[in-house]
PDB file of C-alpha atoms in Angstrom:
ATOM      1  CA  MET A   1      -6.522  17.823  13.050  1.00  0.00           C
ATOM      2  CA  ASN A   2      -8.073  19.609  16.026  1.00  0.00           C
ATOM      3  CA  ARG A   3      -9.754  16.615  17.660  1.00  0.00           C
ATOM      4  CA  PRO A   4      -8.999  12.908  17.864  1.00  0.00           C
ATOM      5  CA  PRO A   5     -10.305  10.851  14.924  1.00  0.00           C
ATOM      6  CA  THR A   6     -13.193   8.480  15.466  1.00  0.00           C
ATOM      7  CA  THR A   7     -12.701   4.727  15.292  1.00  0.00           C
ATOM      8  CA  ASP A   8     -14.334   4.660  11.853  1.00  0.00           C
ATOM      9  CA  ALA A   9     -12.038   7.429  10.633  1.00  0.00           C
ATOM     10  CA  ARG A  10      -8.980   5.488  11.775  1.00  0.00           C
ATOM     11  CA  LEU A  11     -10.258   2.361  10.073  1.00  0.00           C
ATOM     12  CA  GLU A  12     -10.733   4.353   6.858  1.00  0.00           C
ATOM     13  CA  ILE A  13      -7.110   5.492   7.067  1.00  0.00           C
ATOM     14  CA  ALA A  14      -5.867   1.961   7.684  1.00  0.00           C
ATOM     15  CA  ALA A  15      -7.953   0.565   4.799  1.00  0.00           C
ATOM     16  CA  GLN A  16      -7.331   3.359   2.316  1.00  0.00           C
ATOM     17  CA  HIS A  17      -5.565   1.007  -0.128  1.00  0.00           C
ATOM     18  CA  CYS A  18      -8.031  -1.877   0.219  1.00  0.00           C
ATOM     19  CA  PRO A  19     -10.295  -2.890  -2.692  1.00  0.00           C
ATOM     20  CA  LEU A  20     -13.367  -1.936  -0.619  1.00  0.00           C
ATOM     21  CA  SER A  21     -13.942   0.949   1.748  1.00  0.00           C
ATOM     22  CA  VAL A  22     -14.785   0.345   5.396  1.00  0.00           C
ATOM     23  CA  GLY A  23     -18.376   1.383   4.652  1.00  0.00           C
ATOM     24  CA  GLU A  24     -18.658  -1.164   1.837  1.00  0.00           C
ATOM     25  CA  ILE A  25     -17.207  -3.895   4.066  1.00  0.00           C
ATOM     26  CA  ALA A  26     -19.717  -3.013   6.806  1.00  0.00           C
ATOM     27  CA  GLU A  27     -22.551  -3.692   4.336  1.00  0.00           C
ATOM     28  CA  HIS A  28     -21.485  -7.373   4.351  1.00  0.00           C
ATOM     29  CA  PRO A  29     -21.436  -8.441   8.038  1.00  0.00           C
ATOM     30  CA  HIS A  30     -21.186 -12.103   7.042  1.00  0.00           C
ATOM     31  CA  GLY A  31     -18.266 -11.576   4.665  1.00  0.00           C
ATOM     32  CA  VAL A  32     -17.905 -10.955   0.961  1.00  0.00           C
ATOM     33  CA  VAL A  33     -16.018 -12.747  -1.820  1.00  0.00           C
ATOM     34  CA  LEU A  34     -14.230 -10.327  -4.115  1.00  0.00           C
ATOM     35  CA  GLY A  35     -13.905 -11.044  -7.810  1.00  0.00           C
ATOM     36  CA  GLY A  36     -11.192  -9.906 -10.138  1.00  0.00           C
ATOM     37  CA  PRO A  37      -8.174 -11.398 -11.864  1.00  0.00           C
ATOM     38  CA  ALA A  38      -5.925 -13.831 -10.035  1.00  0.00           C
ATOM     39  CA  VAL A  39      -2.736 -12.480  -8.545  1.00  0.00           C
ATOM     40  CA  VAL A  40       0.304 -14.265  -9.959  1.00  0.00           C
ATOM     41  CA  VAL A  41       4.051 -13.923  -9.490  1.00  0.00           C
ATOM     42  CA  GLU A  42       5.870 -12.941 -12.647  1.00  0.00           C
ATOM     43  CA  PRO A  43       9.202 -14.508 -13.658  1.00  0.00           C
ATOM     44  CA  GLY A  44      12.258 -13.083 -12.001  1.00  0.00           C
ATOM     45  CA  ASP A  45      14.484 -10.485 -13.641  1.00  0.00           C
ATOM     46  CA  PRO A  46      17.234 -12.426 -15.447  1.00  0.00           C
ATOM     47  CA  GLU A  47      19.596  -9.478 -14.869  1.00  0.00           C
ATOM     48  CA  THR A  48      19.367  -9.949 -11.081  1.00  0.00           C
ATOM     49  CA  PRO A  49      19.738 -13.688 -10.410  1.00  0.00           C
ATOM     50  CA  HIS A  50      20.428 -13.202  -6.685  1.00  0.00           C
ATOM     51  CA  ARG A  51      18.735 -15.390  -4.104  1.00  0.00           C
ATOM     52  CA  PHE A  52      17.586 -14.810  -0.565  1.00  0.00           C
ATOM     53  CA  THR A  53      20.277 -15.872   1.901  1.00  0.00           C
ATOM     54  CA  THR A  54      18.692 -17.946   4.641  1.00  0.00           C
ATOM     55  CA  VAL A  55      21.707 -17.814   6.958  1.00  0.00           C
ATOM     56  CA  PRO A  56      23.807 -14.667   6.406  1.00  0.00           C
ATOM     57  CA  ALA A  57      27.237 -14.631   7.997  1.00  0.00           C
ATOM     58  CA  ASP A  58      26.235 -12.343  10.879  1.00  0.00           C
ATOM     59  CA  VAL A  59      23.198 -14.530  11.697  1.00  0.00           C
ATOM     60  CA  ALA A  60      25.379 -17.663  11.665  1.00  0.00           C
ATOM     61  CA  ALA A  61      27.865 -15.953  13.981  1.00  0.00           C
ATOM     62  CA  GLU A  62      25.130 -14.996  16.435  1.00  0.00           C
ATOM     63  CA  LEU A  63      23.707 -18.523  16.431  1.00  0.00           C
ATOM     64  CA  GLY A  64      27.186 -19.842  17.064  1.00  0.00           C
ATOM     65  CA  GLN A  65      27.498 -17.623  20.139  1.00  0.00           C
ATOM     66  CA  VAL A  66      24.217 -18.977  21.489  1.00  0.00           C
ATOM     67  CA  LEU A  67      25.202 -22.586  20.832  1.00  0.00           C
ATOM     68  CA  SER A  68      28.563 -22.099  22.531  1.00  0.00           C
ATOM     69  CA  GLY A  69      26.736 -21.518  25.794  1.00  0.00           C
ATOM     70  CA  PRO A  70      27.875 -18.028  26.881  1.00  0.00           C
ATOM     71  CA  ASP A  71      24.956 -17.922  29.360  1.00  0.00           C
ATOM     72  CA  SER A  72      25.960 -21.137  31.087  1.00  0.00           C
ATOM     73  CA  ASP A  73      25.806 -20.428  34.811  1.00  0.00           C
ATOM     74  CA  PRO A  74      24.878 -23.003  37.453  1.00  0.00           C
ATOM     75  CA  GLU A  75      23.405 -20.203  39.566  1.00  0.00           C
ATOM     76  CA  PHE A  76      20.732 -19.616  36.888  1.00  0.00           C
ATOM     77  CA  ASP A  77      19.759 -23.142  35.920  1.00  0.00           C
ATOM     78  CA  TYR A  78      16.464 -22.367  34.138  1.00  0.00           C
ATOM     79  CA  ARG A  79      15.754 -20.577  30.878  1.00  0.00           C
ATOM     80  CA  LEU A  80      12.895 -18.128  30.475  1.00  0.00           C
ATOM     81  CA  ALA A  81      10.888 -18.649  27.265  1.00  0.00           C
ATOM     82  CA  ALA A  82       8.358 -16.207  25.850  1.00  0.00           C
ATOM     83  CA  ARG A  83       4.837 -17.579  25.490  1.00  0.00           C
ATOM     84  CA  ARG A  84       1.707 -16.688  23.538  1.00  0.00           C
ATOM     85  CA  GLU A  85      -1.805 -16.795  24.957  1.00  0.00           C
ATOM     86  CA  ARG A  86      -4.891 -17.451  22.836  1.00  0.00           C
ATOM     87  CA  ASP A  87      -6.786 -14.569  24.452  1.00  0.00           C
ATOM     88  CA  ALA A  88      -4.136 -11.846  24.181  1.00  0.00           C
ATOM     89  CA  LEU A  89      -1.790 -10.381  21.586  1.00  0.00           C
ATOM     90  CA  ASN A  90       1.211  -8.713  23.205  1.00  0.00           C
ATOM     91  CA  SER A  91      -0.372  -6.048  25.442  1.00  0.00           C
ATOM     92  CA  ALA A  92      -3.644  -5.867  23.476  1.00  0.00           C
ATOM     93  CA  CYS A  93      -7.006  -7.428  24.415  1.00  0.00           C
ATOM     94  CA  LYS A  94      -6.031  -8.601  27.906  1.00  0.00           C
ATOM     95  CA  ASP A  95      -7.876  -5.728  29.599  1.00  0.00           C
ATOM     96  CA  LEU A  96     -11.226  -6.521  27.951  1.00  0.00           C
ATOM     97  CA  PRO A  97     -13.682  -7.712  30.642  1.00  0.00           C
ATOM     98  CA  ALA A  98     -14.385 -11.082  28.982  1.00  0.00           C
ATOM     99  CA  ILE A  99     -10.679 -11.732  28.449  1.00  0.00           C
ATOM    100  CA  ARG A 100      -9.727 -10.614  31.932  1.00  0.00           C
ATOM    101  CA  LYS A 101     -12.225 -13.094  33.361  1.00  0.00           C
ATOM    102  CA  ARG A 102     -10.524 -15.979  31.509  1.00  0.00           C
ATOM    103  CA  LEU A 103      -6.965 -14.694  31.766  1.00  0.00           C
ATOM    104  CA  PRO A 104      -6.591 -12.488  34.866  1.00  0.00           C
ATOM    105  CA  TYR A 105      -2.800 -12.867  34.961  1.00  0.00           C
ATOM    106  CA  ASN A 106       0.071 -14.544  33.122  1.00  0.00           C
ATOM    107  CA  PRO A 107       1.066 -17.819  34.841  1.00  0.00           C
ATOM    108  CA  ALA A 108       4.618 -19.099  34.896  1.00  0.00           C
ATOM    109  CA  TYR A 109       4.395 -22.495  33.195  1.00  0.00           C
ATOM    110  CA  MET A 110       6.827 -25.231  34.193  1.00  0.00           C
ATOM    111  CA  ASN A 111       7.330 -28.899  33.464  1.00  0.00           C
ATOM    112  CA  PRO A 112       5.643 -30.990  36.217  1.00  0.00           C
ATOM    113  CA  GLN A 113       8.939 -32.777  36.904  1.00  0.00           C
ATOM    114  CA  ASP A 114      10.621 -29.454  37.638  1.00  0.00           C
ATOM    115  CA  MET A 115       7.731 -28.431  39.871  1.00  0.00           C
ATOM    116  CA  GLN A 116       7.993 -31.677  41.816  1.00  0.00           C
ATOM    117  CA  ARG A 117      11.751 -31.300  42.225  1.00  0.00           C
ATOM    118  CA  GLU A 118      11.375 -27.705  43.438  1.00  0.00           C
ATOM    119  CA  LYS A 119       8.388 -28.684  45.661  1.00  0.00           C
ATOM    120  CA  ILE A 120       6.162 -26.248  43.777  1.00  0.00           C
ATOM    121  CA  GLY A 121       2.427 -26.921  43.533  1.00  0.00           C
ATOM    122  CA  GLU A 122      -0.188 -25.671  41.073  1.00  0.00           C
ATOM    123  CA  ASN A 123      -0.844 -21.939  41.629  1.00  0.00           C
ATOM    124  CA  ASP A 124       1.992 -21.650  44.149  1.00  0.00           C
ATOM    125  CA  ARG A 125       3.667 -18.279  44.103  1.00  0.00           C
ATOM    126  CA  ILE A 126       7.233 -18.493  42.799  1.00  0.00           C
ATOM    127  CA  SER A 127      10.174 -16.144  42.485  1.00  0.00           C
ATOM    128  CA  ILE A 128      11.800 -15.821  39.050  1.00  0.00           C
ATOM    129  CA  GLU A 129      15.156 -14.064  39.193  1.00  0.00           C
ATOM    130  CA  SER A 130      17.634 -13.161  36.462  1.00  0.00           C
ATOM    131  CA  ARG A 131      20.915 -11.263  36.584  1.00  0.00           C
ATOM    132  CA  HIS A 132      18.967  -8.045  36.046  1.00  0.00           C
ATOM    133  CA  GLY A 133      15.755  -8.349  38.031  1.00  0.00           C
ATOM    134  CA  ARG A 134      13.178 -10.417  39.844  1.00  0.00           C
ATOM    135  CA  VAL A 135       9.419 -11.025  39.574  1.00  0.00           C
ATOM    136  CA  GLU A 136       6.912 -13.214  41.374  1.00  0.00           C
ATOM    137  CA  ALA A 137       4.289 -15.205  39.474  1.00  0.00           C
ATOM    138  CA  PHE A 138       1.891 -18.102  39.961  1.00  0.00           C
ATOM    139  CA  ALA A 139       3.166 -21.488  38.791  1.00  0.00           C
ATOM    140  CA  SER A 140       1.177 -23.710  36.448  1.00  0.00           C
ATOM    141  CA  ALA A 141       2.074 -27.145  35.102  1.00  0.00           C
ATOM    142  CA  ASP A 142       2.649 -27.719  31.377  1.00  0.00           C
ATOM    143  CA  PRO A 143       3.905 -31.226  30.505  1.00  0.00           C
ATOM    144  CA  ASN A 144       4.714 -30.065  26.964  1.00  0.00           C
ATOM    145  CA  LEU A 145       7.589 -27.904  28.213  1.00  0.00           C
ATOM    146  CA  ARG A 146      11.114 -29.202  28.387  1.00  0.00           C
ATOM    147  CA  CYS A 147      12.618 -29.580  31.819  1.00  0.00           C
ATOM    148  CA  GLY A 148      14.646 -26.516  32.741  1.00  0.00           C
ATOM    149  CA  VAL A 149      12.300 -24.070  31.002  1.00  0.00           C
ATOM    150  CA  VAL A 150       9.891 -21.611  32.594  1.00  0.00           C
ATOM    151  CA  SER A 151       7.488 -20.075  30.077  1.00  0.00           C
ATOM    152  CA  ILE A 152       5.553 -16.886  30.731  1.00  0.00           C
ATOM    153  CA  SER A 153       3.739 -14.420  28.459  1.00  0.00           C
ATOM    154  CA  HIS A 154       5.006 -10.892  27.971  1.00  0.00           C
ATOM    155  CA  GLY A 155       2.782  -7.800  27.771  1.00  0.00           C
ATOM    156  CA  PHE A 156       1.367  -8.151  31.292  1.00  0.00           C
ATOM    157  CA  GLY A 157       1.977  -6.393  34.586  1.00  0.00           C
ATOM    158  CA  ASN A 158       3.024  -2.901  35.550  1.00  0.00           C
ATOM    159  CA  LEU A 159       6.164  -1.104  36.550  1.00  0.00           C
ATOM    160  CA  PRO A 160       7.129  -1.403  40.218  1.00  0.00           C
ATOM    161  CA  GLY A 161       5.284   1.033  42.441  1.00  0.00           C
ATOM    162  CA  SER A 162       2.393   1.679  40.071  1.00  0.00           C
ATOM    163  CA  PRO A 163      -0.935   2.176  41.906  1.00  0.00           C
ATOM    164  CA  ASP A 164      -2.614  -0.995  40.618  1.00  0.00           C
ATOM    165  CA  GLU A 165       0.394  -3.318  40.974  1.00  0.00           C
ATOM    166  CA  SER A 166      -0.899  -6.775  41.926  1.00  0.00           C
ATOM    167  CA  GLY A 167       0.147 -10.394  41.453  1.00  0.00           C
ATOM    168  CA  CYS A 168      -3.272 -11.223  40.041  1.00  0.00           C
ATOM    169  CA  GLN A 169      -2.804  -8.674  37.243  1.00  0.00           C
ATOM    170  CA  GLY A 170       0.270 -10.409  36.009  1.00  0.00           C
ATOM    171  CA  VAL A 171       3.943  -9.604  35.969  1.00  0.00           C
ATOM    172  CA  SER A 172       6.147  -7.867  33.436  1.00  0.00           C
ATOM    173  CA  THR A 173       8.927 -10.061  32.065  1.00  0.00           C
ATOM    174  CA  ASN A 174      10.705  -6.832  31.054  1.00  0.00           C
ATOM    175  CA  LEU A 175      11.895  -6.634  34.661  1.00  0.00           C
ATOM    176  CA  LEU A 176      14.040  -9.724  34.017  1.00  0.00           C
ATOM    177  CA  THR A 177      15.865  -8.278  31.034  1.00  0.00           C
ATOM    178  CA  SER A 178      18.403  -5.554  30.366  1.00  0.00           C
ATOM    179  CA  SER A 179      18.108  -3.088  27.501  1.00  0.00           C
ATOM    180  CA  ARG A 180      21.900  -3.125  27.279  1.00  0.00           C
ATOM    181  CA  HIS A 181      22.654  -6.842  27.527  1.00  0.00           C
ATOM    182  CA  ASP A 182      19.448  -8.480  26.245  1.00  0.00           C
ATOM    183  CA  ARG A 183      19.211  -6.804  22.849  1.00  0.00           C
ATOM    184  CA  GLN A 184      19.714  -8.651  19.592  1.00  0.00           C
ATOM    185  CA  THR A 185      22.799  -7.384  17.826  1.00  0.00           C
ATOM    186  CA  ILE A 186      21.456  -7.465  14.274  1.00  0.00           C
ATOM    187  CA  ASN A 187      18.090  -5.721  14.517  1.00  0.00           C
ATOM    188  CA  ALA A 188      18.122  -4.335  18.088  1.00  0.00           C
ATOM    189  CA  MET A 189      14.996  -6.316  19.013  1.00  0.00           C
ATOM    190  CA  PRO A 190      14.658  -7.121  22.718  1.00  0.00           C
ATOM    191  CA  ARG A 191      15.562 -10.632  23.722  1.00  0.00           C
ATOM    192  CA  LEU A 192      12.467 -12.360  25.136  1.00  0.00           C
ATOM    193  CA  SER A 193      13.594 -15.991  25.317  1.00  0.00           C
ATOM    194  CA  GLY A 194      16.611 -17.904  26.548  1.00  0.00           C
ATOM    195  CA  ILE A 195      17.072 -15.588  29.541  1.00  0.00           C
ATOM    196  CA  PRO A 196      18.978 -17.406  32.328  1.00  0.00           C
ATOM    197  CA  VAL A 197      16.845 -17.401  35.485  1.00  0.00           C
ATOM    198  CA  ARG A 198      16.563 -19.252  38.761  1.00  0.00           C
ATOM    199  CA  ILE A 199      13.293 -20.413  40.303  1.00  0.00           C
ATOM    200  CA  ARG A 200      12.426 -20.536  43.963  1.00  0.00           C
ATOM    201  CA  LYS A 201       9.151 -21.174  45.757  1.00  0.00           C
ATOM    202  CA  SER A 202       8.021 -17.954  47.398  1.00  0.00           C
ATOM    203  CA  PRO A 203       7.264 -18.014  51.132  1.00  0.00           C
ATOM    204  CA  ASP A 204       4.246 -15.801  50.406  1.00  0.00           C
ATOM    205  CA  PRO A 205       1.183 -18.093  50.768  1.00  0.00           C
ATOM    206  CA  LEU A 206      -0.996 -15.924  48.497  1.00  0.00           C
ATOM    207  CA  GLN A 207      -2.775 -18.075  45.916  1.00  0.00           C
ATOM    208  CA  ALA A 208      -3.905 -17.212  42.379  1.00  0.00           C
ATOM    209  CA  GLY A 209      -7.262 -15.498  42.372  1.00  0.00           C
ATOM    210  CA  ALA A 210      -6.938 -14.396  46.000  1.00  0.00           C
TER     211      ALA A 210
END
């Protein structure tokens, strides 16, 4: 391939095993109901009566380590929890103009009781610090969160020192984690929740949207 494929060409590749081609789907902008026989699950092979194990031994051991409280540290009395936003999927969609207007940055959501105790107001700039890094974000109240939890979406922000680094463009929660210490042992996925952090109100008076 000597030149990048067009969007349609990439869609054709992605849909190559679909019942209809991308061109045929495009002929039905309001949707189409496909006919054909029903898809059913056949009986299992009697020679292989094994069942899916919901809690394998290594998973149970890892859960036990979490429940035993290895991250207990009074210096980091909050837990960072990953959060989803309706308008964004990981790092996708958030840079679209319409989405950016509704979601210009990723707030740090906290329980109102925690905000009151820490003397943090709506849209106040706060410092979130872990054992491995620190970010600053704008606080927002969420009464549905448990006390002691700060919830912020991943997939935002830039690396430190990048030309367009700005609080209003969000912050990267990756800066609070370690690729060595915050990696799941079983599948090597990065740990995005349960990160011990501490919260402090930032002396910077900058407000969200400024």
